[in-house]
Each structure stands twice: as C-alpha cells, then as structure tokens.
C-alpha cells in the first residue's frame, strides 16, 4: 500500500514537471529585427515608428498587454502602409489586441473606401492574424511577401 502511494506520487510529480516543461512550446521571436527584415521588402514611405504611448493612442493597446512590439506606419495617414507586430503578455491580451487591430483595419477600410480606391484595394486585401501570443497587422502593397517573412520567422 505504501509502495503504491509512493509510486503514484512519483508519477504525479513527473507528470507535473513534464507538463510545466512543455507549457511554453511557442517559439520566441524578437520582433524588432523581424520588422527590419519585413521593411526591406515592404518599405514604408515617411515612416513613423510607434512607441508605447502611440500604441495606446492609435490602437487602444496598453503597454502592460505587450511583452514586446514593433510598429510603423506612413506619417501622412493616407497611404496603405502600416505594419504592427506584437507579442502579448498572455492569451487573453492577445485576443484583445487582435480585436483592436481588427477594429483599426476596419476603420482604415472605411476611411478609404469612397475617397482612395487604390488604397482601399490594398487595405481590403490585408488581414489581422493571431498565433499564440503573437499578433500582426500588415497593411501594404507587398503584404504577401511581408507575411511570408513573418511566418518563416516562427518555423
């Protein structure tokens, strides 16, 4: 009886340790160098690199929701050039960030739909995506190439 309890406790301990080790299977990707690589194929004219306070102003995303981020857009606000890469602090924050980026994408489409047909075509072909704690919004004429670079960073 004592031996059975001991074996059960040991197995439970081993399972707990193994599950803790496998809890974070997500690849850690540094977003600043990834952004540089993306900007090489999807350059932004008159670039404005966003800081923490800008993330709150532009997207409603709080600093405490992000582990890291890299974001840049065209200063004039008209061109369809906006790239946002974020690693959220947890899954709940990632879902909230994804929703806010989706709202931004929808707003950009609404702004351009009747006034800037070329920009509208670019924006409407883009998407917001979340994988684990990582979120992205890439609005650019070269979005396909930028997304390929982004996805390859996680392989």
mmCIF file of C-alpha atoms in Angstrom:
data_model
loop_
_atom_site.group_PDB
_atom_site.id
_atom_site.type_symbol
_atom_site.label_atom_id
_atom_site.label_comp_id
_atom_site.label_asym_id
_atom_site.label_seq_id
_atom_site.Cartn_x
_atom_site.Cartn_y
_atom_site.Cartn_z
ATOM 1 C CA UNK A 1 0.000 0.000 0.000
ATOM 2 C CA UNK A 2 2.775 2.425 0.914
ATOM 3 C CA UNK A 3 4.671 1.480 -2.192
ATOM 4 C CA UNK A 4 1.607 2.117 -4.417
ATOM 5 C CA UNK A 5 1.121 5.571 -2.878
ATOM 6 C CA UNK A 6 4.797 6.376 -3.321
ATOM 7 C CA UNK A 7 4.786 5.291 -6.968
ATOM 8 C CA UNK A 8 1.587 7.290 -7.567
ATOM 9 C CA UNK A 9 3.108 10.393 -6.009
ATOM 10 C CA UNK A 10 6.296 9.990 -8.037
ATOM 11 C CA UNK A 11 4.325 9.582 -11.272
ATOM 12 C CA UNK A 12 2.186 12.607 -10.442
ATOM 13 C CA UNK A 13 5.341 14.639 -9.751
ATOM 14 C CA UNK A 14 6.953 13.552 -13.027
ATOM 15 C CA UNK A 15 3.780 14.415 -14.971
ATOM 16 C CA UNK A 16 3.651 17.831 -13.308
ATOM 17 C CA UNK A 17 7.280 18.545 -14.199
ATOM 18 C CA UNK A 18 6.818 17.352 -17.777
ATOM 19 C CA UNK A 19 3.686 19.429 -18.272
ATOM 20 C CA UNK A 20 5.441 22.524 -16.921
ATOM 21 C CA UNK A 21 8.336 21.982 -19.319
ATOM 22 C CA UNK A 22 6.022 21.709 -22.304
ATOM 23 C CA UNK A 23 3.800 24.607 -21.300
ATOM 24 C CA UNK A 24 5.622 27.106 -23.484
ATOM 25 C CA UNK A 25 6.153 25.436 -26.829
ATOM 26 C CA UNK A 26 5.792 28.767 -28.641
ATOM 27 C CA UNK A 27 8.935 29.915 -30.424
ATOM 28 C CA UNK A 28 10.303 33.184 -29.054
ATOM 29 C CA UNK A 29 10.817 35.648 -31.904
ATOM 30 C CA UNK A 30 12.425 39.068 -31.476
ATOM 31 C CA UNK A 31 10.104 41.497 -33.242
ATOM 32 C CA UNK A 32 12.450 44.464 -33.832
ATOM 33 C CA UNK A 33 14.840 42.562 -36.136
ATOM 34 C CA UNK A 34 11.856 40.844 -37.757
ATOM 35 C CA UNK A 35 10.365 44.270 -38.517
ATOM 36 C CA UNK A 36 13.643 45.346 -40.158
ATOM 37 C CA UNK A 37 13.523 42.266 -42.359
ATOM 38 C CA UNK A 38 9.890 42.943 -43.287
ATOM 39 C CA UNK A 39 10.574 46.603 -44.049
ATOM 40 C CA UNK A 40 13.253 45.510 -46.532
ATOM 41 C CA UNK A 41 10.518 44.009 -48.749
ATOM 42 C CA UNK A 42 7.660 46.274 -47.664
ATOM 43 C CA UNK A 43 9.201 49.716 -47.105
ATOM 44 C CA UNK A 44 7.130 52.487 -45.589
ATOM 45 C CA UNK A 45 7.441 55.999 -47.056
ATOM 46 C CA UNK A 46 7.764 58.820 -44.497
ATOM 47 C CA UNK A 47 7.871 56.214 -41.740
ATOM 48 C CA UNK A 48 6.640 56.901 -38.230
ATOM 49 C CA UNK A 49 7.931 54.325 -35.741
ATOM 50 C CA UNK A 50 5.466 53.963 -32.879
ATOM 51 C CA UNK A 51 6.310 53.937 -29.175
ATOM 52 C CA UNK A 52 4.294 52.643 -26.212
ATOM 53 C CA UNK A 53 2.127 55.749 -25.875
ATOM 54 C CA UNK A 54 1.432 55.689 -29.621
ATOM 55 C CA UNK A 55 0.161 52.114 -29.297
ATOM 56 C CA UNK A 56 -2.421 53.349 -26.821
ATOM 57 C CA UNK A 57 -3.309 56.390 -28.951
ATOM 58 C CA UNK A 58 -3.555 54.598 -32.305
ATOM 59 C CA UNK A 59 -4.909 51.202 -31.248
ATOM 60 C CA UNK A 60 -6.002 51.385 -27.614
ATOM 61 C CA UNK A 61 -3.352 48.811 -26.676
ATOM 62 C CA UNK A 62 -1.822 49.290 -23.230
ATOM 63 C CA UNK A 63 1.878 48.752 -22.525
ATOM 64 C CA UNK A 64 1.082 46.142 -19.869
ATOM 65 C CA UNK A 65 -0.657 43.999 -22.519
ATOM 66 C CA UNK A 66 2.540 43.663 -24.559
ATOM 67 C CA UNK A 67 5.763 41.744 -23.910
ATOM 68 C CA UNK A 68 7.286 43.337 -26.993
ATOM 69 C CA UNK A 69 6.152 45.132 -30.121
ATOM 70 C CA UNK A 70 7.337 46.815 -33.262
ATOM 71 C CA UNK A 71 5.047 49.098 -35.213
ATOM 72 C CA UNK A 72 5.449 51.544 -38.068
ATOM 73 C CA UNK A 73 3.154 53.425 -40.414
ATOM 74 C CA UNK A 74 3.181 56.105 -43.057
ATOM 75 C CA UNK A 75 3.115 59.550 -41.427
ATOM 76 C CA UNK A 76 0.533 61.010 -43.781
ATOM 77 C CA UNK A 77 -2.124 58.547 -42.609
ATOM 78 C CA UNK A 78 -3.414 58.174 -46.149
ATOM 79 C CA UNK A 79 -1.059 55.601 -47.643
ATOM 80 C CA UNK A 80 -1.862 51.945 -47.112
ATOM 81 C CA UNK A 81 1.400 51.287 -45.290
ATOM 82 C CA UNK A 82 1.044 50.140 -41.698
ATOM 83 C CA UNK A 83 2.788 47.213 -40.026
ATOM 84 C CA UNK A 84 2.186 46.166 -36.428
ATOM 85 C CA UNK A 85 3.847 43.173 -34.761
ATOM 86 C CA UNK A 86 3.029 42.398 -31.127
ATOM 87 C CA UNK A 87 3.770 39.679 -28.619
ATOM 88 C CA UNK A 88 1.083 39.861 -25.963
ATOM 89 C CA UNK A 89 1.617 39.043 -22.302
ATOM 90 C CA UNK A 90 -0.896 36.192 -22.405
ATOM 91 C CA UNK A 91 -3.662 34.641 -24.499
ATOM 92 C CA UNK A 92 -6.388 36.935 -23.138
ATOM 93 C CA UNK A 93 -4.311 40.014 -24.005
ATOM 94 C CA UNK A 94 -3.555 38.547 -27.453
ATOM 95 C CA UNK A 95 -7.264 38.116 -28.156
ATOM 96 C CA UNK A 96 -7.993 41.679 -27.043
ATOM 97 C CA UNK A 97 -5.101 43.051 -29.132
ATOM 98 C CA UNK A 98 -6.291 41.104 -32.174
ATOM 99 C CA UNK A 99 -9.758 42.610 -31.777
ATOM 100 C CA UNK A 100 -8.301 46.121 -31.542
ATOM 101 C CA UNK A 101 -6.131 45.591 -34.612
ATOM 102 C CA UNK A 102 -9.186 44.272 -36.480
ATOM 103 C CA UNK A 103 -11.063 47.424 -35.498
ATOM 104 C CA UNK A 104 -8.175 49.527 -36.813
ATOM 105 C CA UNK A 105 -8.177 47.611 -40.101
ATOM 106 C CA UNK A 106 -11.933 48.130 -40.451
ATOM 107 C CA UNK A 107 -11.545 51.839 -39.713
ATOM 108 C CA UNK A 108 -8.791 52.150 -42.341
ATOM 109 C CA UNK A 109 -11.080 50.465 -44.893
ATOM 110 C CA UNK A 110 -13.982 52.758 -44.031
ATOM 111 C CA UNK A 111 -11.753 55.860 -44.310
ATOM 112 C CA UNK A 112 -10.501 54.951 -47.750
ATOM 113 C CA UNK A 113 -13.486 53.220 -49.349
ATOM 114 C CA UNK A 114 -15.092 56.230 -51.035
ATOM 115 C CA UNK A 115 -12.076 58.518 -51.304
ATOM 116 C CA UNK A 116 -8.988 56.455 -52.068
ATOM 117 C CA UNK A 117 -9.915 53.448 -54.219
ATOM 118 C CA UNK A 118 -6.300 52.327 -54.787
ATOM 119 C CA UNK A 119 -5.523 52.424 -51.073
ATOM 120 C CA UNK A 120 -8.857 50.731 -50.294
ATOM 121 C CA UNK A 121 -7.937 47.822 -52.580
ATOM 122 C CA UNK A 122 -4.655 47.321 -50.728
ATOM 123 C CA UNK A 123 -6.208 47.626 -47.267
ATOM 124 C CA UNK A 124 -9.132 45.314 -48.016
ATOM 125 C CA UNK A 125 -6.712 42.613 -49.203
ATOM 126 C CA UNK A 126 -4.928 42.639 -45.836
ATOM 127 C CA UNK A 127 -5.731 40.856 -42.608
ATOM 128 C CA UNK A 128 -5.098 40.692 -38.892
ATOM 129 C CA UNK A 129 -3.733 37.433 -37.524
ATOM 130 C CA UNK A 130 -3.005 35.860 -34.141
ATOM 131 C CA UNK A 131 -0.946 32.789 -33.371
ATOM 132 C CA UNK A 132 -0.454 32.073 -29.688
ATOM 133 C CA UNK A 133 0.656 35.287 -28.018
ATOM 134 C CA UNK A 134 1.798 36.870 -31.301
ATOM 135 C CA UNK A 135 -0.457 39.250 -33.233
ATOM 136 C CA UNK A 136 0.137 41.041 -36.505
ATOM 137 C CA UNK A 137 -1.462 43.516 -38.852
ATOM 138 C CA UNK A 138 0.326 44.113 -42.129
ATOM 139 C CA UNK A 139 -1.207 46.686 -44.474
ATOM 140 C CA UNK A 140 0.991 47.090 -47.513
ATOM 141 C CA UNK A 141 1.014 46.514 -51.254
ATOM 142 C CA UNK A 142 3.705 43.884 -50.577
ATOM 143 C CA UNK A 143 1.782 42.266 -47.722
ATOM 144 C CA UNK A 144 2.137 38.742 -49.172
ATOM 145 C CA UNK A 145 5.932 38.946 -49.120
ATOM 146 C CA UNK A 146 5.903 40.524 -45.645
ATOM 147 C CA UNK A 147 3.611 37.802 -44.285
ATOM 148 C CA UNK A 148 5.864 35.104 -45.743
ATOM 149 C CA UNK A 149 8.845 36.593 -43.888
ATOM 150 C CA UNK A 150 6.771 36.858 -40.706
ATOM 151 C CA UNK A 151 5.559 33.252 -40.915
ATOM 152 C CA UNK A 152 9.054 31.925 -41.709
ATOM 153 C CA UNK A 153 10.398 33.531 -38.524
ATOM 154 C CA UNK A 154 8.247 31.136 -36.493
ATOM 155 C CA UNK A 155 9.386 27.950 -38.262
#
